[in-house]
Coordinates of C-alpha atoms in Angstrom, one line a residue:
M28 CA 60.7 4.7 -33.0
K29 CA 64.5 5.6 -31.6
G30 CA 65.7 5.5 -28.4
S31 CA 68.6 5.1 -26.7
T32 CA 70.1 5.1 -22.3
Y33 CA 72.9 7.6 -21.2
K34 CA 74.2 8.3 -17.4
R35 CA 74.5 11.6 -15.5
C36 CA 76.1 12.8 -12.7
K37 CA 74.9 15.7 -11.0
C38 CA 78.8 16.3 -8.7
P39 CA 81.1 18.9 -9.6
A40 CA 83.9 18.6 -12.0
V41 CA 86.8 17.5 -9.9
Y42 CA 90.1 18.0 -12.2
D43 CA 93.5 16.1 -11.6
A44 CA 96.9 17.9 -11.3
R45 CA 98.0 17.6 -15.2
G46 CA 93.8 19.3 -15.5
R47 CA 91.8 16.3 -16.4
R48 CA 88.6 15.4 -15.5
R49 CA 88.4 12.8 -12.9
N50 CA 84.9 10.2 -13.1
C51 CA 82.5 9.7 -10.5
R52 CA 82.2 6.0 -8.4
K53 CA 81.0 3.4 -10.9
D54 CA 78.1 3.4 -8.5
H55 CA 76.8 7.3 -8.3
G56 CA 74.6 9.4 -10.5
A57 CA 71.4 7.6 -12.0
W58 CA 70.2 6.1 -15.5
Y59 CA 68.5 8.1 -18.2
Y60 CA 66.6 7.3 -21.9
V61 CA 65.5 9.0 -24.7
A62 CA 62.7 8.3 -27.4
D63 CA 61.3 9.8 -29.8
V64 CA 57.2 9.3 -30.2
G65 CA 56.3 10.8 -33.4
T66 CA 55.2 14.2 -34.1
G67 CA 52.9 16.2 -32.0
P68 CA 49.8 18.6 -33.2
D69 CA 51.9 21.6 -34.8
G70 CA 53.4 18.2 -36.3
K71 CA 57.1 18.7 -35.0
R72 CA 58.6 15.5 -33.3
K73 CA 58.5 14.8 -30.0
Q74 CA 61.2 13.4 -28.0
V75 CA 60.1 11.4 -23.6
R76 CA 63.7 11.7 -21.6
K77 CA 63.3 10.2 -18.1
G78 CA 65.4 9.4 -15.9
G79 CA 66.5 8.3 -12.4
F80 CA 66.8 4.5 -13.4
R81 CA 69.8 3.3 -10.7
T82 CA 71.3 0.7 -13.4
A83 CA 71.2 0.9 -17.5
D84 CA 69.6 -2.4 -17.8
D85 CA 66.4 -0.5 -15.4
A86 CA 67.0 1.8 -18.1
E87 CA 66.4 -0.3 -20.9
K88 CA 63.6 -1.8 -20.2
A89 CA 61.5 1.4 -19.7
L90 CA 62.7 2.3 -22.9
A91 CA 61.2 -0.7 -24.4
E92 CA 57.8 -0.2 -22.5
L93 CA 57.5 2.6 -23.7
L94 CA 58.4 2.2 -27.9
A95 CA 56.2 -1.2 -27.1
R96 CA 53.3 1.5 -25.8
V97 CA 54.2 4.0 -29.1
G98 CA 54.0 1.2 -31.7
E99 CA 50.9 -0.3 -30.4
G100 CA 49.3 3.2 -30.8
T101 CA 48.4 2.8 -26.4
Y102 CA 50.7 5.8 -26.1
T103 CA 49.5 10.0 -26.2
H104 CA 50.9 12.8 -25.4
D105 CA 48.9 13.9 -23.0
E106 CA 51.0 11.7 -20.2
G107 CA 51.0 14.3 -17.0
V108 CA 46.8 14.5 -17.9
T109 CA 45.1 15.1 -14.6
V110 CA 41.7 13.7 -13.7
A111 CA 40.5 17.7 -12.3
Q112 CA 41.6 18.5 -15.8
W113 CA 40.6 15.3 -18.7
L114 CA 36.8 15.6 -16.2
A115 CA 37.3 19.4 -17.2
R116 CA 37.9 18.7 -21.0
W117 CA 35.1 16.0 -21.3
L118 CA 32.6 18.6 -20.2
D119 CA 33.9 21.0 -22.6
M120 CA 33.4 18.7 -25.2
K121 CA 29.5 17.5 -23.8
E122 CA 28.2 20.9 -23.8
R123 CA 29.9 21.0 -27.9
A124 CA 28.4 18.0 -28.3
G125 CA 24.9 19.2 -27.8
L126 CA 23.5 18.3 -24.4
R127 CA 20.3 18.8 -22.7
P128 CA 21.6 21.8 -20.1
A129 CA 19.3 19.5 -17.4
T130 CA 21.7 17.1 -17.8
L131 CA 25.1 19.3 -18.1
R132 CA 24.2 20.4 -14.6
A133 CA 24.0 17.3 -13.2
Y134 CA 26.8 16.7 -15.1
R135 CA 28.7 20.1 -13.9
S136 CA 27.4 19.5 -9.7
H137 CA 28.7 16.1 -10.4
I138 CA 32.5 17.2 -11.3
T139 CA 32.3 20.0 -8.5
L140 CA 31.0 18.8 -6.0
Y141 CA 32.3 14.9 -5.4
L142 CA 34.4 13.6 -8.2
E143 CA 37.2 17.1 -8.1
P144 CA 37.9 17.8 -4.2
R145 CA 38.9 14.4 -4.0
L146 CA 40.6 12.8 -7.3
G147 CA 41.6 15.8 -9.1
R148 CA 45.3 15.6 -8.2
L149 CA 45.9 11.9 -9.7
R150 CA 47.2 11.8 -12.5
L151 CA 44.6 10.6 -15.0
R152 CA 46.8 7.0 -16.1
D153 CA 47.3 6.4 -12.1
L154 CA 43.8 5.9 -11.5
R155 CA 42.7 3.0 -10.1
P156 CA 39.5 0.6 -9.1
S157 CA 40.0 1.7 -5.2
H158 CA 40.6 5.8 -5.4
V159 CA 36.2 5.2 -7.4
D160 CA 35.5 2.4 -4.4
R161 CA 36.7 4.5 -2.1
L162 CA 35.3 7.7 -2.7
L163 CA 31.8 6.3 -3.3
A164 CA 32.0 4.6 0.0
D165 CA 33.1 8.2 2.1
L166 CA 29.0 9.4 0.8
A167 CA 27.7 6.8 1.2
N168 CA 28.8 7.2 4.8
G169 CA 27.9 10.2 4.7
T170 CA 24.7 12.2 4.0
R171 CA 24.0 11.3 0.7
K172 CA 21.9 8.8 -0.5
A173 CA 21.9 5.8 -2.4
A174 CA 20.6 7.4 -6.0
T175 CA 23.5 10.1 -5.5
V176 CA 26.0 8.0 -5.6
R177 CA 24.9 6.1 -8.5
R178 CA 24.4 9.2 -10.4
V179 CA 28.0 10.5 -9.1
H180 CA 29.7 6.8 -10.0
A181 CA 28.0 7.0 -13.2
T182 CA 29.0 10.7 -14.5
L183 CA 32.9 10.1 -13.7
R184 CA 32.0 6.0 -15.6
S185 CA 31.3 7.9 -18.3
A186 CA 34.0 10.6 -18.4
L187 CA 36.0 7.5 -18.2
S188 CA 34.7 5.3 -21.1
S189 CA 35.7 8.9 -23.1
A190 CA 39.1 9.1 -21.4
V191 CA 39.2 5.3 -22.8
K192 CA 38.0 6.2 -26.5
Q193 CA 41.1 8.7 -26.5
R194 CA 43.5 6.3 -25.5
L195 CA 44.7 8.8 -22.3
V196 CA 43.7 5.1 -20.2
T197 CA 43.9 1.9 -21.3
F198 CA 41.0 0.4 -19.1
N199 CA 37.9 2.5 -17.1
A200 CA 38.7 2.3 -13.5
A201 CA 35.7 2.6 -12.9
K202 CA 33.7 0.1 -14.7
D203 CA 33.4 -3.2 -12.3
I204 CA 32.9 -1.5 -9.0
E205 CA 30.2 -2.6 -6.7
L206 CA 27.4 -0.4 -5.8
P207 CA 25.0 0.5 -3.6
K208 CA 21.8 -0.5 -4.3
A209 CA 18.4 2.5 -4.8
E210 CA 15.2 1.8 -4.4
R211 CA 13.2 3.1 -7.5
P212 CA 10.5 6.2 -5.9
K213 CA 6.6 4.4 -6.5
A214 CA 4.5 7.1 -7.9
R215 CA 1.5 6.5 -5.5
P216 CA -0.8 9.1 -8.5
W217 CA -4.8 10.3 -7.1
E218 CA -7.4 8.4 -7.2
P219 CA -9.7 9.1 -9.9
A220 CA -12.0 10.6 -7.1
E221 CA -9.6 12.5 -5.8
L222 CA -8.7 13.3 -9.2
G223 CA -11.9 14.7 -10.3
A224 CA -12.3 16.8 -6.9
F225 CA -9.1 19.0 -7.7
L226 CA -9.6 20.0 -11.5
D227 CA -12.9 20.9 -10.0
S228 CA -11.1 23.0 -7.3
V229 CA -9.1 24.7 -10.1
G230 CA -11.4 25.4 -12.6
T231 CA -12.3 28.9 -11.5
H232 CA -8.3 29.7 -11.8
R233 CA -6.0 31.0 -14.8
L234 CA -4.3 28.3 -15.5
G235 CA -5.8 25.0 -13.7
A236 CA -6.5 24.5 -17.5
L237 CA -2.9 23.4 -17.4
F238 CA -3.3 21.1 -15.2
E239 CA -6.3 19.4 -17.4
V240 CA -4.2 19.7 -20.1
I241 CA -1.6 17.2 -18.2
A242 CA -4.2 15.1 -16.1
G243 CA -5.8 14.4 -19.3
T244 CA -3.2 14.2 -21.9
G245 CA 0.2 12.9 -19.4
M246 CA 2.3 15.3 -21.0
R247 CA 5.4 16.8 -19.4
R248 CA 6.0 19.5 -17.3
G249 CA 7.8 21.7 -19.6
E250 CA 6.3 20.8 -22.3
A251 CA 2.8 21.6 -21.0
V252 CA 4.6 24.9 -20.4
G253 CA 6.3 25.6 -24.1
L254 CA 2.8 24.3 -25.7
R255 CA 1.8 26.9 -28.4
W256 CA -1.4 28.3 -30.0
E257 CA -0.8 26.9 -33.8
D258 CA 0.0 23.3 -32.3
V259 CA -3.3 23.3 -30.9
D260 CA -6.4 22.2 -33.3
L261 CA -9.7 22.7 -31.3
A262 CA -12.0 21.6 -33.4
R263 CA -9.5 18.1 -34.8
R264 CA -9.1 17.7 -30.6
I265 CA -5.9 17.3 -31.8
I266 CA -2.8 18.4 -29.4
V267 CA 1.4 18.3 -31.7
V268 CA 3.9 19.3 -29.0
R269 CA 6.9 20.2 -30.6
Q270 CA 8.6 22.0 -27.5
Q271 CA 9.4 22.4 -24.0
V272 CA 10.8 25.0 -21.8
V273 CA 14.0 24.5 -20.3
Q274 CA 14.0 25.5 -16.7
E275 CA 18.6 27.0 -16.8
S276 CA 19.8 26.3 -13.0
G277 CA 18.2 28.2 -9.9
R278 CA 20.8 29.5 -8.2
K279 CA 22.6 30.9 -11.0
K280 CA 20.3 32.7 -13.2
N281 CA 20.4 36.1 -12.7
K282 CA 24.2 35.5 -12.9
Q283 CA 23.3 33.8 -16.3
P284 CA 23.2 36.1 -19.7
P285 CA 19.2 36.2 -20.9
A286 CA 19.2 32.7 -22.8
P287 CA 18.2 34.0 -27.0
C288 CA 14.6 33.3 -27.7
P289 CA 12.7 32.4 -31.2
Y290 CA 10.4 34.5 -30.9
C291 CA 11.4 38.0 -29.3
D292 CA 14.5 39.7 -28.9
A293 CA 14.8 40.2 -25.3
G294 CA 15.7 37.1 -24.4
H295 CA 14.6 35.3 -20.8
L296 CA 16.5 34.9 -17.6
G297 CA 16.8 31.2 -16.0
V298 CA 14.3 29.6 -18.9
S299 CA 14.8 28.6 -22.6
F300 CA 13.0 26.6 -25.4
G301 CA 14.3 23.8 -26.9
K302 CA 13.3 20.2 -27.6
P303 CA 11.4 17.6 -26.2
K304 CA 13.5 15.0 -23.7
T305 CA 13.3 12.1 -26.9
A306 CA 13.9 12.0 -30.1
S307 CA 10.7 9.8 -30.4
G308 CA 8.4 12.5 -28.3
E309 CA 9.1 15.3 -30.7
N310 CA 6.1 16.1 -33.1
R311 CA 3.6 13.0 -31.4
V312 CA 0.1 13.7 -32.0
I313 CA -2.5 13.6 -28.4
D314 CA -5.6 13.3 -29.0
L315 CA -8.0 15.1 -26.6
D316 CA -10.9 14.4 -24.0
E317 CA -13.9 16.6 -24.9
G318 CA -13.4 17.8 -20.9
T319 CA -10.4 18.9 -21.7
V320 CA -11.0 20.9 -25.5
G321 CA -13.7 22.8 -23.3
A322 CA -11.6 23.8 -21.0
L323 CA -9.0 25.2 -23.1
I324 CA -11.5 26.6 -25.0
A325 CA -12.3 28.9 -22.4
H326 CA -8.8 29.5 -21.2
R327 CA -8.3 31.3 -25.1
L328 CA -11.3 33.3 -23.5
R329 CA -9.7 34.5 -20.7
Q330 CA -6.7 35.2 -22.1
D331 CA -7.6 36.9 -24.6
E332 CA -8.9 39.3 -22.3
E333 CA -6.1 39.7 -21.0
R334 CA -4.5 40.6 -24.2
K335 CA -6.8 43.1 -24.4
Q336 CA -5.6 44.9 -21.0
W337 CA -1.8 44.9 -21.5
G338 CA -2.1 46.6 -24.9
D339 CA 1.0 46.6 -26.5
A340 CA 2.9 45.8 -23.4
Y341 CA 1.3 42.1 -23.7
A342 CA 5.1 40.0 -25.4
D343 CA 2.9 37.4 -27.3
H344 CA 4.8 34.4 -27.4
G345 CA 2.4 32.3 -29.0
L346 CA 1.9 30.6 -25.5
V347 CA -1.2 28.8 -24.3
F348 CA 0.0 28.8 -21.2
A349 CA 1.9 32.0 -19.9
R350 CA 2.1 34.6 -17.1
E351 CA -0.1 37.8 -17.7
D352 CA 2.4 40.1 -19.9
G353 CA 2.4 36.9 -22.5
N354 CA 5.9 35.7 -21.2
P355 CA 7.2 32.1 -20.7
L356 CA 6.3 30.4 -17.2
R357 CA 8.7 28.9 -14.9
P358 CA 8.9 25.4 -14.5
D359 CA 9.2 26.1 -10.7
E360 CA 7.1 28.5 -10.9
V361 CA 4.2 25.8 -11.6
T362 CA 5.0 23.0 -9.9
K363 CA 5.1 25.4 -6.6
L364 CA 1.6 26.6 -7.8
F365 CA -0.2 23.2 -7.9
V366 CA 1.3 22.6 -3.5
A367 CA -0.7 25.7 -3.2
L368 CA -3.8 25.0 -5.2
V369 CA -3.6 21.0 -3.3
D370 CA -3.1 22.0 0.1
A371 CA -6.4 24.6 -0.5
A372 CA -8.0 21.6 -1.9
G373 CA -7.4 19.4 1.2
L374 CA -6.8 16.9 -1.1
R375 CA -3.1 14.2 -1.2
R376 CA -0.6 15.4 -1.2
V377 CA 1.4 14.2 -4.4
R378 CA 3.7 15.5 -7.6
L379 CA 3.3 17.1 -9.9
H380 CA 4.9 14.5 -12.3
D381 CA 2.1 11.7 -11.0
L382 CA -0.4 13.8 -13.0
R383 CA 1.8 11.9 -16.1
H384 CA 1.7 9.0 -14.2
G385 CA -2.3 9.3 -13.8
Q386 CA -3.3 9.3 -16.9
A387 CA -0.9 6.4 -17.9
S388 CA -2.8 4.7 -15.5
L389 CA -6.2 5.3 -16.2
M390 CA -5.5 4.6 -20.0
L391 CA -4.1 1.2 -18.8
A392 CA -7.1 0.2 -16.5
A393 CA -9.6 1.3 -19.5
G394 CA -7.9 -1.7 -21.7
V395 CA -5.8 0.6 -24.3
E396 CA -2.4 -1.3 -25.7
L397 CA 0.8 -0.5 -24.2
A398 CA 2.1 0.8 -27.6
I399 CA -0.1 2.9 -27.4
V400 CA -0.1 4.1 -24.2
S401 CA 4.0 4.8 -25.2
K402 CA 3.5 6.6 -27.5
R403 CA 1.0 8.9 -26.5
L404 CA 3.2 9.7 -23.2
G405 CA 6.2 9.8 -25.5
H406 CA 8.7 7.5 -24.5
S407 CA 11.3 6.4 -26.5
S408 CA 11.1 2.8 -26.5
I409 CA 7.8 0.6 -24.9
A410 CA 10.5 -1.2 -22.6
I411 CA 10.5 1.8 -20.7
T412 CA 6.3 2.2 -19.9
S413 CA 6.6 -1.7 -19.9
D414 CA 9.3 -1.1 -16.4
T415 CA 7.8 2.2 -15.6
Y416 CA 3.6 0.1 -15.5
S417 CA 4.4 -3.2 -15.2
H418 CA 2.8 -3.5 -11.9
L419 CA -0.4 -1.7 -13.5
L420 CA -0.6 -4.7 -16.2
G421 CA -2.0 -7.6 -14.3
G422 CA -5.6 -7.4 -15.5
V423 CA -4.3 -6.4 -19.1
G424 CA -2.4 -9.7 -19.3
R425 CA -5.4 -11.6 -17.5
D426 CA -6.9 -10.8 -20.5
A427 CA -4.4 -11.0 -23.1
A428 CA -4.4 -14.6 -22.2
D429 CA -8.7 -15.4 -21.6
R430 CA -8.7 -13.6 -26.1
A431 CA -5.9 -16.1 -26.7
S432 CA -8.2 -18.4 -25.2
A433 CA -10.6 -17.8 -27.1
L434 CA -8.9 -18.4 -30.3
I435 CA -9.1 -21.9 -30.0
P436 CA -11.9 -23.8 -30.7
R437 CA -12.7 -27.0 -27.8
A438 CA -15.7 -29.0 -27.0
R439 CA -17.9 -27.3 -24.4
R440 CA -17.3 -28.3 -21.3
T441 CA -18.4 -27.8 -17.7
A442 CA -15.9 -27.1 -14.8
P443 CA -17.4 -28.9 -11.5
D444 CA -17.5 -26.4 -9.1
A445 CA -16.7 -26.2 -5.3
A446 CA -18.6 -28.5 -4.0
T447 CA -17.7 -31.1 -5.7
L448 CA -14.1 -31.2 -5.6
G449 CA -15.0 -31.2 -2.2
E450 CA -17.0 -34.6 -1.8
R451 CA -14.2 -37.7 -1.3
D452 CA -16.8 -40.0 -1.0
H453 CA -17.4 -38.9 -4.5
L454 CA -13.9 -40.4 -6.4
V455 CA -16.0 -43.8 -7.3
T456 CA -19.3 -43.5 -9.3
T457 CA -22.2 -45.8 -9.2
P458 CA -23.6 -47.3 -12.4
A459 CA -27.6 -47.6 -12.6
A460 CA -28.4 -50.7 -11.3
D461 CA -29.9 -51.8 -14.9
G462 CA -27.1 -51.7 -16.5
A463 CA -28.9 -49.1 -18.9
S464 CA -26.8 -47.4 -21.2
K465 CA -25.7 -43.0 -20.0
P466 CA -28.9 -40.8 -21.3
G467 CA -26.7 -39.9 -25.1
A468 CA -24.8 -42.3 -25.5
D469 CA -24.3 -44.3 -28.8
P470 CA -26.3 -47.3 -29.8
N471 CA -23.1 -48.9 -31.6
E472 CA -20.8 -47.8 -28.8
P473 CA -19.3 -51.5 -26.8
P474 CA -20.6 -51.9 -23.3
L475 CA -19.5 -50.5 -20.8
M476 CA -17.0 -52.9 -18.6
Q477 CA -18.5 -53.9 -14.8
V478 CA -15.0 -53.8 -12.7
N479 CA -14.5 -55.6 -9.3
E480 CA -13.9 -52.8 -7.1
G481 CA -11.0 -53.2 -4.8
P482 CA -7.3 -53.5 -5.6
E483 CA -4.6 -56.3 -7.1
V484 CA -1.7 -56.9 -4.6
D485 CA 0.6 -59.4 -4.2
G486 CA 2.1 -61.5 -1.4
S487 CA 4.9 -58.1 -0.7
G488 CA 2.1 -56.0 -0.2
R489 CA 2.3 -54.2 -3.6
P490 CA -0.5 -53.1 -6.5
C491 CA -0.1 -55.4 -9.2
G492 CA 1.2 -53.5 -12.5
T493 CA 3.5 -51.6 -10.4
R494 CA 7.3 -51.3 -9.5
T495 CA 6.9 -49.6 -6.4
H496 CA 6.4 -51.0 -3.2
N497 CA 3.5 -49.4 -1.4
Q498 CA 3.9 -49.8 2.7
R499 CA 0.1 -49.0 3.5
I500 CA -1.3 -51.6 1.7
K501 CA -0.5 -54.8 3.1
S502 CA -2.4 -57.7 2.6
P503 CA -2.2 -61.7 2.7
E504 CA -3.7 -62.5 -0.1
K505 CA -1.3 -64.2 -2.5
S506 CA -0.8 -62.8 -6.3
M507 CA -2.5 -63.8 -8.4
P508 CA -2.3 -63.1 -12.6
P509 CA -4.6 -60.6 -14.0
T510 CA -8.1 -61.0 -14.7
P511 CA -10.2 -59.4 -18.1
G512 CA -12.1 -56.8 -16.1
R513 CA -9.8 -55.8 -14.0
C514 CA -9.2 -52.0 -13.6
F515 CA -5.3 -51.4 -11.6
L516 CA -5.3 -47.9 -11.6
P517 CA -2.8 -45.5 -9.7
P518 CA -1.6 -46.8 -5.9
L519 CA -2.5 -43.7 -4.8
R520 CA -5.4 -43.2 -6.8
L521 CA -6.0 -46.2 -4.8
V522 CA -5.3 -45.7 -1.9
S523 CA -7.0 -42.2 -1.4
M524 CA -10.4 -44.0 -2.6
A525 CA -9.9 -46.1 -0.1
R526 CA -9.2 -44.4 2.8
A527 CA -12.1 -41.5 1.0
D528 CA -14.8 -44.4 1.5
A529 CA -13.1 -46.1 4.9
R530 CA -14.3 -41.9 6.1
S531 CA -17.5 -42.4 4.4
T532 CA -18.5 -46.1 6.2
L533 CA -17.0 -45.6 9.0
P534 CA -19.6 -43.7 11.7
P535 CA -17.4 -41.2 13.5
A536 CA -16.3 -40.3 17.2
G537 CA -19.6 -40.1 19.0
A538 CA -22.0 -40.3 16.4
S539 CA -25.2 -43.1 16.4
P540 CA -24.8 -46.3 13.8
S541 CA -28.9 -44.5 12.6
A542 CA -26.9 -41.1 12.0
H543 CA -24.4 -42.5 10.3
A544 CA -25.7 -44.5 7.3
S545 CA -28.1 -42.2 6.5
L546 CA -25.4 -40.2 5.3
T547 CA -23.5 -42.7 3.8
Q548 CA -26.8 -44.0 1.8
Q549 CA -27.4 -40.3 -0.3
P550 CA -27.4 -41.3 -3.9
R551 CA -24.5 -40.0 -5.7
R552 CA -24.2 -37.3 -7.8
P553 CA -24.8 -39.1 -11.8
D554 CA -22.9 -36.1 -13.8
F555 CA -19.5 -36.9 -11.3
R556 CA -16.7 -37.9 -13.8
P557 CA -12.9 -39.9 -11.9
T558 CA -10.2 -39.4 -13.3
A559 CA -6.8 -40.7 -12.8
Y560 CA -3.6 -38.8 -12.8
G561 CA -5.6 -35.9 -15.2
V562 CA -7.4 -38.1 -17.5
P563 CA -11.1 -38.6 -17.2
L564 CA -12.1 -42.6 -17.3
Y565 CA -14.8 -41.2 -19.5
T566 CA -13.8 -40.2 -22.4
D567 CA -17.5 -39.9 -24.7
E568 CA -18.8 -36.7 -23.2
L569 CA -15.3 -35.0 -22.5
L570 CA -13.5 -35.6 -25.5
P571 CA -14.7 -34.1 -29.3
R572 CA -15.1 -36.9 -31.7
T573 CA -15.5 -36.3 -35.9
D574 CA -15.4 -39.7 -36.8
P575 CA -17.4 -41.9 -34.0
A576 CA -16.3 -45.6 -35.6
L577 CA -13.1 -44.4 -36.3
S578 CA -13.0 -43.4 -32.8
R579 CA -14.0 -46.9 -31.4
R580 CA -12.1 -47.7 -33.6
L581 CA -8.1 -45.9 -32.0
S582 CA -9.3 -45.4 -28.3
P583 CA -10.4 -47.8 -25.5
P584 CA -13.4 -48.3 -24.6
P585 CA -14.8 -46.6 -22.0
V586 CA -14.0 -47.7 -17.9
R587 CA -16.3 -47.6 -14.9
I588 CA -16.1 -48.7 -11.7
S589 CA -18.5 -51.4 -9.6
T590 CA -19.3 -50.3 -5.9
A591 CA -22.3 -52.5 -6.2
S592 CA -20.0 -54.7 -3.7
A593 CA -21.6 -55.2 -0.3
E594 CA -17.8 -55.8 1.4
S595 CA -16.0 -52.8 2.7
P596 CA -13.0 -51.3 1.9
R597 CA -11.6 -51.6 5.6
E598 CA -13.7 -56.0 4.6
R599 CA -11.7 -55.1 1.3
L600 CA -8.2 -54.1 2.6
G601 CA -7.5 -57.3 4.7
G602 CA -8.4 -54.9 7.6
R603 CA -5.6 -52.9 7.4
L604 CA -5.2 -49.0 6.4

């Protein structure tokens, strides 16, 4: 691409006595540049001309930047387009792409009410994150909720993303913006008793089966209103979701032409037929329970009577739920009817969409797998089902954990009860006085070693075999080498054992010695097994052994702690606890 610079002055021409034109002062006038920027849509050459530069260097610098943008492909011929002009073009693009009417109405509302009045006059190239941040701050400080602010921002961000793709701008000014936190409203469906009371109260209404279907299948409101008899198989107890009734804007429904109807030539005001909300929800098969099938059969008989009464004036669209003359229902009319029926039944007010949440809650409570629930509801992904109903999956998670644990073969074990865990004085097991082996023990097993009770301590007050000084154990005993038959448990376990024995040995304040002696002389539980840091000291009953001989060679003999010593814990520890 080529370009050039030149100087231009708007001063009137001044001539001397000889008729020659006089030049202006050197500091007078302005510098301009002109550059070729390619060809337009019509194939003709396009030139850009810009002036107002005070020096030739400024004009040359601006020309170089322009030619660099043209060479990189970031320059467009719509440099002067405003935000309002681009939003209008973007909305037309979305409408031609077949965007859902409800989403299109939301985009148009955001542009008309919030974006165009505040940002419409700005050039698209001049839009900065500060402008977007100021707009959202004004909305948040006003009467708009955080959810509305986030939706307006999402609309602007989507429009600017399309502008970046078309090289109108080099960055998205709405991409990195701090947004207010909006809490998603939690579903509060009815309890099963409340739902049953409502369905019983509307059983005689001409549209009672409609609410029976929504509550029993989890269908969306528009899907239930758009259900046709050809998509219902009462013999097989299934329905197929193929379409939905879409509601047009409430304010402009009377100003717009009737929407075309695939089932009649007249068309309808305010409603139209369209595909389900998600691609995964289209053509999905939903099984019916016996109660819903019975309600549909009764509704079919009532509808046949209405068709006979209307005669030729009946506009048959093949709909399961329609007006008395056969025309489609408006979704907002169904919502108003639902609210009136709830108030008449004296029940807690919920949304019509909460019947769908209630169906999902009942299925999850019954243990239905999450993938089946997601497919039945028509969600676009199982992640949406998990995020929406994660608070209802606690029992399902516990059941899954139990099922997975049941697949692991383990030896039979008996968990200690609460009483065992609370008895501190049973930390040490008393062996049989005659030294007999335990019932059921292997006769070839080596005899249990008798272990002297009490820790080995050195002159510094720490147990032998440890590196950390224990300030709670002080003993004047001198260091002695370890002897065979001594058991070295971790120091914390020794301290807890000593404290427990001391508490069980020393009488409490105000108690008689005789009463305390009767409590401390109770026999210890023979089935209790002490542990050290979670490792059982008795391993012959807790761990399965496939080969007793191999197990004896690989594992050390079990250890039993003896309490036959007549010394009290206070005497064994040198009188200091």
